[in-house]
Coordinates of C-alpha atoms in Angstrom, one line a residue:
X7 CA 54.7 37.7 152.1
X8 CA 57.8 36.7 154.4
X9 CA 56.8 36.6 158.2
X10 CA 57.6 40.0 159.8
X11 CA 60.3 37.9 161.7
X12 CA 62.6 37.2 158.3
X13 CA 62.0 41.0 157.4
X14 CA 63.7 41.9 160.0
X15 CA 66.6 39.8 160.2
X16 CA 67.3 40.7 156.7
X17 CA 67.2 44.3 157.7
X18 CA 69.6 43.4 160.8
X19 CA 72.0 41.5 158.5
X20 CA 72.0 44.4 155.9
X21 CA 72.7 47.1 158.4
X22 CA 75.8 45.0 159.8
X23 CA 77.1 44.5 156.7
X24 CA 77.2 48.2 155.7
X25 CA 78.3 48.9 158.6
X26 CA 81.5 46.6 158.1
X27 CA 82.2 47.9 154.6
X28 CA 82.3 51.2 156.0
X29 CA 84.3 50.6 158.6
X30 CA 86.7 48.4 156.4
X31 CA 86.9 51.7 154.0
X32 CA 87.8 54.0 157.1
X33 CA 90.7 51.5 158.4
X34 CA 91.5 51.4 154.8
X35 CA 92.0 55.2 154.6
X36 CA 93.1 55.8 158.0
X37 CA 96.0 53.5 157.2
X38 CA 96.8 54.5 154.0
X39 CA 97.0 58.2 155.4
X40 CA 99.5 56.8 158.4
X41 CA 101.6 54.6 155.1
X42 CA 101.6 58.3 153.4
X43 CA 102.5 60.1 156.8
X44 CA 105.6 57.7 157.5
X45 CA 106.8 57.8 153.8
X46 CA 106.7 61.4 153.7
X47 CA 108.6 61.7 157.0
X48 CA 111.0 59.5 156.6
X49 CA 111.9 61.2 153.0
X50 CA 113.5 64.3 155.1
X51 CA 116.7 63.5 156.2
X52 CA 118.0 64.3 159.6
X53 CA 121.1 66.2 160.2
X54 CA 123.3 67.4 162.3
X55 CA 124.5 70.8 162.8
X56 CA 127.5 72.7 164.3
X57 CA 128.3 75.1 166.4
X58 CA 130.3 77.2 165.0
X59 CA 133.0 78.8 167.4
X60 CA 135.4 81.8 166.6
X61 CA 139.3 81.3 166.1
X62 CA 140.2 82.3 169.5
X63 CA 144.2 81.4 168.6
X64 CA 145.3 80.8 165.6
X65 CA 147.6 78.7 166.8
X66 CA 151.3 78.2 165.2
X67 CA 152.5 78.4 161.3
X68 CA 155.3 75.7 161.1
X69 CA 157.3 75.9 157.6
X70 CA 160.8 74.8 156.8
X71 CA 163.6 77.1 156.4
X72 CA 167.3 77.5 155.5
X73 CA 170.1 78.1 157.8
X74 CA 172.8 81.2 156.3
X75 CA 175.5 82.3 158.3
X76 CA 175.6 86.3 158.7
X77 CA 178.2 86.6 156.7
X78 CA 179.5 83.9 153.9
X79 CA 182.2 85.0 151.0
X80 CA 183.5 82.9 148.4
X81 CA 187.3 83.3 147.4
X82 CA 188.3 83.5 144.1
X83 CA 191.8 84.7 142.4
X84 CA 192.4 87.5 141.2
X85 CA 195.6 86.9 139.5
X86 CA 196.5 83.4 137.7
X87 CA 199.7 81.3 138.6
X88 CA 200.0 78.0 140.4
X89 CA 199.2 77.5 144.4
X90 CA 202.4 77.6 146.0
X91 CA 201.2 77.0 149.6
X92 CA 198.1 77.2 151.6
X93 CA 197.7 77.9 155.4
X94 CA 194.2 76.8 156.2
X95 CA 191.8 73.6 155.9
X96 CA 188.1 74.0 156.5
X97 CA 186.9 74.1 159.9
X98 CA 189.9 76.6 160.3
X99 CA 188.5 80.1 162.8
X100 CA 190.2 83.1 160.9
X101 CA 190.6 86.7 161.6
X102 CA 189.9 89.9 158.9
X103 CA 193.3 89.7 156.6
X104 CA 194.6 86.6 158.1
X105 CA 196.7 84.9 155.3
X106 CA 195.5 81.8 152.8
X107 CA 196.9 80.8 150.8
X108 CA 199.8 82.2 148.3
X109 CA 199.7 82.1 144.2
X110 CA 203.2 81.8 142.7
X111 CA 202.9 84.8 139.6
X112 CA 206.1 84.8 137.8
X113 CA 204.2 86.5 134.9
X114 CA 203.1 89.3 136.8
X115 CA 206.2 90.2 138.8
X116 CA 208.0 90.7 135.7
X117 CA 205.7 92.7 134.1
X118 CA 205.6 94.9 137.2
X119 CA 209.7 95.4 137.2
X120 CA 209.2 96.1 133.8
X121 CA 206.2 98.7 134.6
X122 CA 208.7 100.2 137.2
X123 CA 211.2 100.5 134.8
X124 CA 208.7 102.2 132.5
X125 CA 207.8 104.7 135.2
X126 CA 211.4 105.5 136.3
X127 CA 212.5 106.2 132.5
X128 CA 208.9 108.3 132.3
X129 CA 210.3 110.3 135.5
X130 CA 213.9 110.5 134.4
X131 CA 212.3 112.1 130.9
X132 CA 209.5 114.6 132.8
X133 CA 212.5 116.0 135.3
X134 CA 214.6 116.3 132.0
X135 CA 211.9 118.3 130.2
X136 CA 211.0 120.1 133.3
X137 CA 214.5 121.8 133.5
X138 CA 214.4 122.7 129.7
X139 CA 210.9 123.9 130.0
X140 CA 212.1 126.1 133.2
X141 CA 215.7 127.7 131.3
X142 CA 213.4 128.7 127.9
X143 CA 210.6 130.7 130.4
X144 CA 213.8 132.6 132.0
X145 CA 215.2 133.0 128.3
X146 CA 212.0 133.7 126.9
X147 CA 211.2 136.1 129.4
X148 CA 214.6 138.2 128.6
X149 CA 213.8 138.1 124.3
X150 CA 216.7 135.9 124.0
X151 CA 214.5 133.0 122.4
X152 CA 211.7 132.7 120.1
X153 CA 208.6 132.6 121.8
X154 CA 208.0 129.1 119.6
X155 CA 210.6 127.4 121.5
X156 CA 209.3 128.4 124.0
X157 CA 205.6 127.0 123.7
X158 CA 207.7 124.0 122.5
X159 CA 209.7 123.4 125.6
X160 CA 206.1 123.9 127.8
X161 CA 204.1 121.5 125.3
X162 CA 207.1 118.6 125.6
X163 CA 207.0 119.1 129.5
X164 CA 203.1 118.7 129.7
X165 CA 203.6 115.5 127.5
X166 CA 206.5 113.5 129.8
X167 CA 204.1 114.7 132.7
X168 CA 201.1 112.9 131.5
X169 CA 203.6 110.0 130.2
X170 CA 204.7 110.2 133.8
X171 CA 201.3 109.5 134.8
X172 CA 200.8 106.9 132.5
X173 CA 203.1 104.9 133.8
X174 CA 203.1 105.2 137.1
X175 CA 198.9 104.3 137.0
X176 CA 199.8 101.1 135.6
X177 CA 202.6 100.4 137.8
X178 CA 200.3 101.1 140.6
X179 CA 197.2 98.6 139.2
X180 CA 200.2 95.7 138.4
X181 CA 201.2 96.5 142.0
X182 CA 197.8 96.0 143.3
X183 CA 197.6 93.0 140.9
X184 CA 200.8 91.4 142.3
X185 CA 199.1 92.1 146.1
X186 CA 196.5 89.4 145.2
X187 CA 198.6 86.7 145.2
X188 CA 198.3 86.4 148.8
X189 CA 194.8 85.3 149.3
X190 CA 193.6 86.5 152.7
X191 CA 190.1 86.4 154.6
X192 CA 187.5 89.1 154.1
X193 CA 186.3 89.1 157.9
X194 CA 186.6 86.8 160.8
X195 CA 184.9 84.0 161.1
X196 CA 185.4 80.0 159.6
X197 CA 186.8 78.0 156.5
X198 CA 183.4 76.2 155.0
X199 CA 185.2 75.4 152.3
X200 CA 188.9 74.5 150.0
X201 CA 188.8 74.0 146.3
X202 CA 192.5 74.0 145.5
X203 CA 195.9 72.5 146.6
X204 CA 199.8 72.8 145.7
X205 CA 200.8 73.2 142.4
X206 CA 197.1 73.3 141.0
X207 CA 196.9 75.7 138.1
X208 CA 194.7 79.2 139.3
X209 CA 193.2 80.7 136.1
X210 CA 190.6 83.9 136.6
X211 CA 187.8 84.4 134.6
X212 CA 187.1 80.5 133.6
X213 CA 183.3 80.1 133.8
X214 CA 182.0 77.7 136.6
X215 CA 185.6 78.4 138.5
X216 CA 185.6 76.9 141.9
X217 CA 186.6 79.7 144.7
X218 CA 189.6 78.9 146.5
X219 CA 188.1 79.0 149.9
X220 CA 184.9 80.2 151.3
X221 CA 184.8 82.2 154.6
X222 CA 181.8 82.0 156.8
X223 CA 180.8 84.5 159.6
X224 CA 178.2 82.5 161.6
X225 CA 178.3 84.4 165.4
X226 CA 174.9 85.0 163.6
X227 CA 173.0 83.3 161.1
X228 CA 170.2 84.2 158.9
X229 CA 166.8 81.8 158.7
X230 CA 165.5 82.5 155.0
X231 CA 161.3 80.8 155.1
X232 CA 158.7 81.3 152.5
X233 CA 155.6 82.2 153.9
X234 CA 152.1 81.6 151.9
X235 CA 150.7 84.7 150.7
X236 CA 147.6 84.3 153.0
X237 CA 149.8 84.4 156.3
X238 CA 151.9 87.2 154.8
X239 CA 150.2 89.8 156.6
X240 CA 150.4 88.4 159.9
X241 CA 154.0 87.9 160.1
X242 CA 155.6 91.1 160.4
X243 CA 159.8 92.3 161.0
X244 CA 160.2 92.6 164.6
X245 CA 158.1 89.3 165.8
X246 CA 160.0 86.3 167.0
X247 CA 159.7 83.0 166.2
X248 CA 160.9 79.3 167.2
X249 CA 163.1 77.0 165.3
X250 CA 164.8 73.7 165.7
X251 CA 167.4 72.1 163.4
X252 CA 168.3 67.8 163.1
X253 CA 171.2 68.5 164.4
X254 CA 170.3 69.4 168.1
X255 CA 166.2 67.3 168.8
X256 CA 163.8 68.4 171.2
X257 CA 166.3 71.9 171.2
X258 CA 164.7 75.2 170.1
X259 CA 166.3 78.4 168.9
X260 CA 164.8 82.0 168.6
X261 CA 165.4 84.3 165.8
X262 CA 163.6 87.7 165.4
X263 CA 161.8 88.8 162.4
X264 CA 164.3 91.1 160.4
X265 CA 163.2 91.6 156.9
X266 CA 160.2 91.2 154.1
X267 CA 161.0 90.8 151.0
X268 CA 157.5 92.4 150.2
X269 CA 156.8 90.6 147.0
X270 CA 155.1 87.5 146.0
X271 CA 157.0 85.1 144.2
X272 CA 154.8 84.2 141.0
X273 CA 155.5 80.4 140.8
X274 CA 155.4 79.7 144.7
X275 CA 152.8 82.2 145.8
X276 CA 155.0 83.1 149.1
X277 CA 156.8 85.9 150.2
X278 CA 160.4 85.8 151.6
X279 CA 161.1 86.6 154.9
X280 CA 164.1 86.8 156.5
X281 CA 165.3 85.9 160.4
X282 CA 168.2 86.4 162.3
X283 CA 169.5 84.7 165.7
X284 CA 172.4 84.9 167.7
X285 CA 174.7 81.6 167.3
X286 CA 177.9 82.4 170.0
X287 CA 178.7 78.9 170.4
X288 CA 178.3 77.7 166.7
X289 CA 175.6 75.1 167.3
X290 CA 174.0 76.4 164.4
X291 CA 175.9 75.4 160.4
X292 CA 175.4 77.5 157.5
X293 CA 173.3 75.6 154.8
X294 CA 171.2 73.6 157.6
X295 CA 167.7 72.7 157.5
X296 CA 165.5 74.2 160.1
X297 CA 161.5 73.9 161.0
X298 CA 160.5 77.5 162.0
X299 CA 157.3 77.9 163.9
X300 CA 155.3 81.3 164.2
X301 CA 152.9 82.3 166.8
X302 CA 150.1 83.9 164.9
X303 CA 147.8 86.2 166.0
X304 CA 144.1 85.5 166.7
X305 CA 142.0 86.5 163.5
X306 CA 138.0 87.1 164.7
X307 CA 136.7 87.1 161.3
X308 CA 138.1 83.4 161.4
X309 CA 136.0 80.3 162.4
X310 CA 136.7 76.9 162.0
X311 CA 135.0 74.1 161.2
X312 CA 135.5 70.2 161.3
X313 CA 136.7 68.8 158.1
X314 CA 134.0 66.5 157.9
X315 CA 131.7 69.2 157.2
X316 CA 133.4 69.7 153.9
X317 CA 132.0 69.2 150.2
X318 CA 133.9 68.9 147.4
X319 CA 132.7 68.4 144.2
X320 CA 133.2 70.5 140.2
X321 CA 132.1 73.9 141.5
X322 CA 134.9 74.0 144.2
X323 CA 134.8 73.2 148.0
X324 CA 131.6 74.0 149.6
X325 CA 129.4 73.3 152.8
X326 CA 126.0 73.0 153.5
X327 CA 124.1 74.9 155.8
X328 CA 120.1 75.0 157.2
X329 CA 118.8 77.9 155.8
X330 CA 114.9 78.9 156.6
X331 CA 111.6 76.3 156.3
X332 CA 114.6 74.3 157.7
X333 CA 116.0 73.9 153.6
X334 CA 119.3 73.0 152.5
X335 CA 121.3 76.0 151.4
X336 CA 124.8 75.1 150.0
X337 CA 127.5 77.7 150.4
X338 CA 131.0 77.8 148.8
X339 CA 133.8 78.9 151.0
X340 CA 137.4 80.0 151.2
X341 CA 139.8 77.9 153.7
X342 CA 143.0 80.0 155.2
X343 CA 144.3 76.9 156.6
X344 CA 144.1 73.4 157.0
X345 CA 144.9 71.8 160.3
X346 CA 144.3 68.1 159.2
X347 CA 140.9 67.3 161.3
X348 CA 139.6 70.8 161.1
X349 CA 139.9 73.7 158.4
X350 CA 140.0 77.7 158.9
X351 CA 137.3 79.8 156.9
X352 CA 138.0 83.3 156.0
X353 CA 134.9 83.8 153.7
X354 CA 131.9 82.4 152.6
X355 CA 130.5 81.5 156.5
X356 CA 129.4 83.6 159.4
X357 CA 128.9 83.0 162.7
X358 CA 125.4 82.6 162.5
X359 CA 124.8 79.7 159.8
X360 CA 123.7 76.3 160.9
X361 CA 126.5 74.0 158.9
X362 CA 125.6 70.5 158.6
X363 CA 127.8 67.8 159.4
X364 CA 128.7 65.0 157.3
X365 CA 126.5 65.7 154.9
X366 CA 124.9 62.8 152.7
X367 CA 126.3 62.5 149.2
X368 CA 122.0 62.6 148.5
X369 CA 121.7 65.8 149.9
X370 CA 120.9 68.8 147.4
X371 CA 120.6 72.0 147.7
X372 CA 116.7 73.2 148.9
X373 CA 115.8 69.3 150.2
X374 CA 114.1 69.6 153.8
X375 CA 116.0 68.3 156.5
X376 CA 114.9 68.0 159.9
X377 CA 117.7 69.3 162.3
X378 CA 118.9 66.9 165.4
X379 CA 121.5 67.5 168.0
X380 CA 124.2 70.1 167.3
X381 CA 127.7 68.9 166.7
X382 CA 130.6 70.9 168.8
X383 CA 133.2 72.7 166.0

């Protein structure tokens, strides 16, 4: 029998060792819980969200336009001949009727002698069968003729009349005819443009003729833009707008809002509208290229968010938003506008969501994110 002495120093020894094994098996646990703890939270992601702030102004629409002078008419001939002088080069001021240019017409002045000729020998004929006509009524009247002759003399007068007519209607349109071989201008204004010179051969009714001159009446000009359907509705006739042209830098011009052409054109999706400004000294040249901008109106259904914030993938362009138990709802959406570091929403977003910026490329719809700092919009 071991002395009572070893009994209990084996005892001792076998209580310390239990002890250590079951303290080795809690720091084992306790540690293995903390691994698991870390792990699991550093598998939600932290984001950051934005404040989302209303379109308070909507700032300026800039979009090119075209310069068109109030009024612009191209010349063309109405008779042919050769040029036989013209009075004006481009850059030439004119008034209404001033004259052109002249076309030489032999052609056409003889067949308008001989359409005079025609209508004198017409009128010589009608006042012949006029007097007849008048001394068979008197005779008829007395019972001295035949009635026949009569009705004859009537019928021959009714046919020089309309002969008369006849030719005095065509005398008149080679008249008018023969008038167009003095070109003048339609209205006052400037020579843009001279396609012809002496001697050159005028034909009318070539295809792809060249007009002899065009006349340009640019104390106003029009400013044609094409607006994006989506803006359409804020732009309306009577609003002004800004403009500048290469011609003149760091100048601006103001034209008023005239005209909607209120209809979309299918290939460009814009609508055509139509400006007009006052141009008394001529700064401003038909045909120019001008950058119009457009004060919009603030839109409250509007916010705007930084581009960053933006996801773009197969189903479209999206963002993602914190959505409740702090999970990842993904939203699509529907930009107005696009102002290069930030973007315009019209649908899809309201005031209220928590959007997440730069979202991961990992991040999925329904993940768990733990939300930091809020971003400003």
């Amino acid at each position: 029998t071991p002395p009572p002495r070893l009994k209990l120093i084996g005892i001792v020894t076998a209580a310390v060792l239990v002890v250590i094994v079951v303290v080795g098996l809690i720091t084992r646990v306790v540690a293995s819980r903390s691994v698991s703890n870390w792990t699991d939270a550093n598998a939600i992601q932290s984001v950051s969200v934005i404040d989302l702030e209303t379109s308070k102004d909507a700032g300026s629409l800039v979009l090119p336009g075209n310069v068109q002078a109030i009024n612009a008419a191209p010349i063309y001939a109405r008779v042919s001949g050769y040029l036989k002088k013209w009075y004006v080069d481009i850059g030439t001021p004119v008034k209404a009727g001033q004259l052109l240019a002249e076309i030489d017409v032999p052609d056409q002045d003889q067949q308008l002698a001989q359409a005079k000729a025609d209508y004198n020998t017409a009128l010589a004929n009608q006042r012949l069968s006029a007097q007849t006509a008048k001394r068979y009524n008197i005779l008829g009247k007395a019972n001295a003729i035949a009635p026949q002759l009569v009705d004859e003399a009537n019928g021959d007068l009714a046919a020089k009349s309309a002969a008369t007519a006849s030719a005095k209607a065509n005398m008149d349109r080679l008249s008018d005819l023969t008038n167009f071989k003095r070109i003048t201008a339609p209205f006052d204004g400037i020579v843009t443009s001279r396609g012809t010179d002496v001697g050159q051969l005028v034909n009318v009714g070539t295809a792809g003729a060249t007009p002899l001159f065009t006349v340009a009446d640019d104390r106003k000009v029009r400013i044609y833009v094409n607006v994006p359907q989506n803006y359409s509705a804020q732009i309306h006739p009577g609003m002004t707008a800004k403009f500048t042209v290469p011609d003149y830098p760091g100048q601006s011009f103001t034209a008023t809002l005239m005209a909607n052409a209120q209809s979309v054109n299918m290939q460009s999706g814009t609508v055509l509208m139509q400006l007009q400004a006052d141009n008394p000294d001529h700064k401003l040249k038909a045909g120019a290229y001008a950058q119009v901008s457009f004060d919009l109106p603030a839109n409250t259904n509007t916010v705007q968010i930084p581009a960053s914030a933006l996801i773009f993938n197969a189903n479209g362009t999206s963002v993602a938003t914190v959505g409740p138990n702090n999970r990842v709802v993904v939203k699509p959406i529907t930009i107005t506008r696009d102002m290069g570091t930030s973007v315009e929403i019209a649908a899809g977003l309201s005031h209220h969501d928590k959007v997440i910026d730069n979202p991961p490329d990992s991040l999925r719809a329904g993940d768990e994110v733990r939300v930091g700092k809020a971003a400003a919009s």
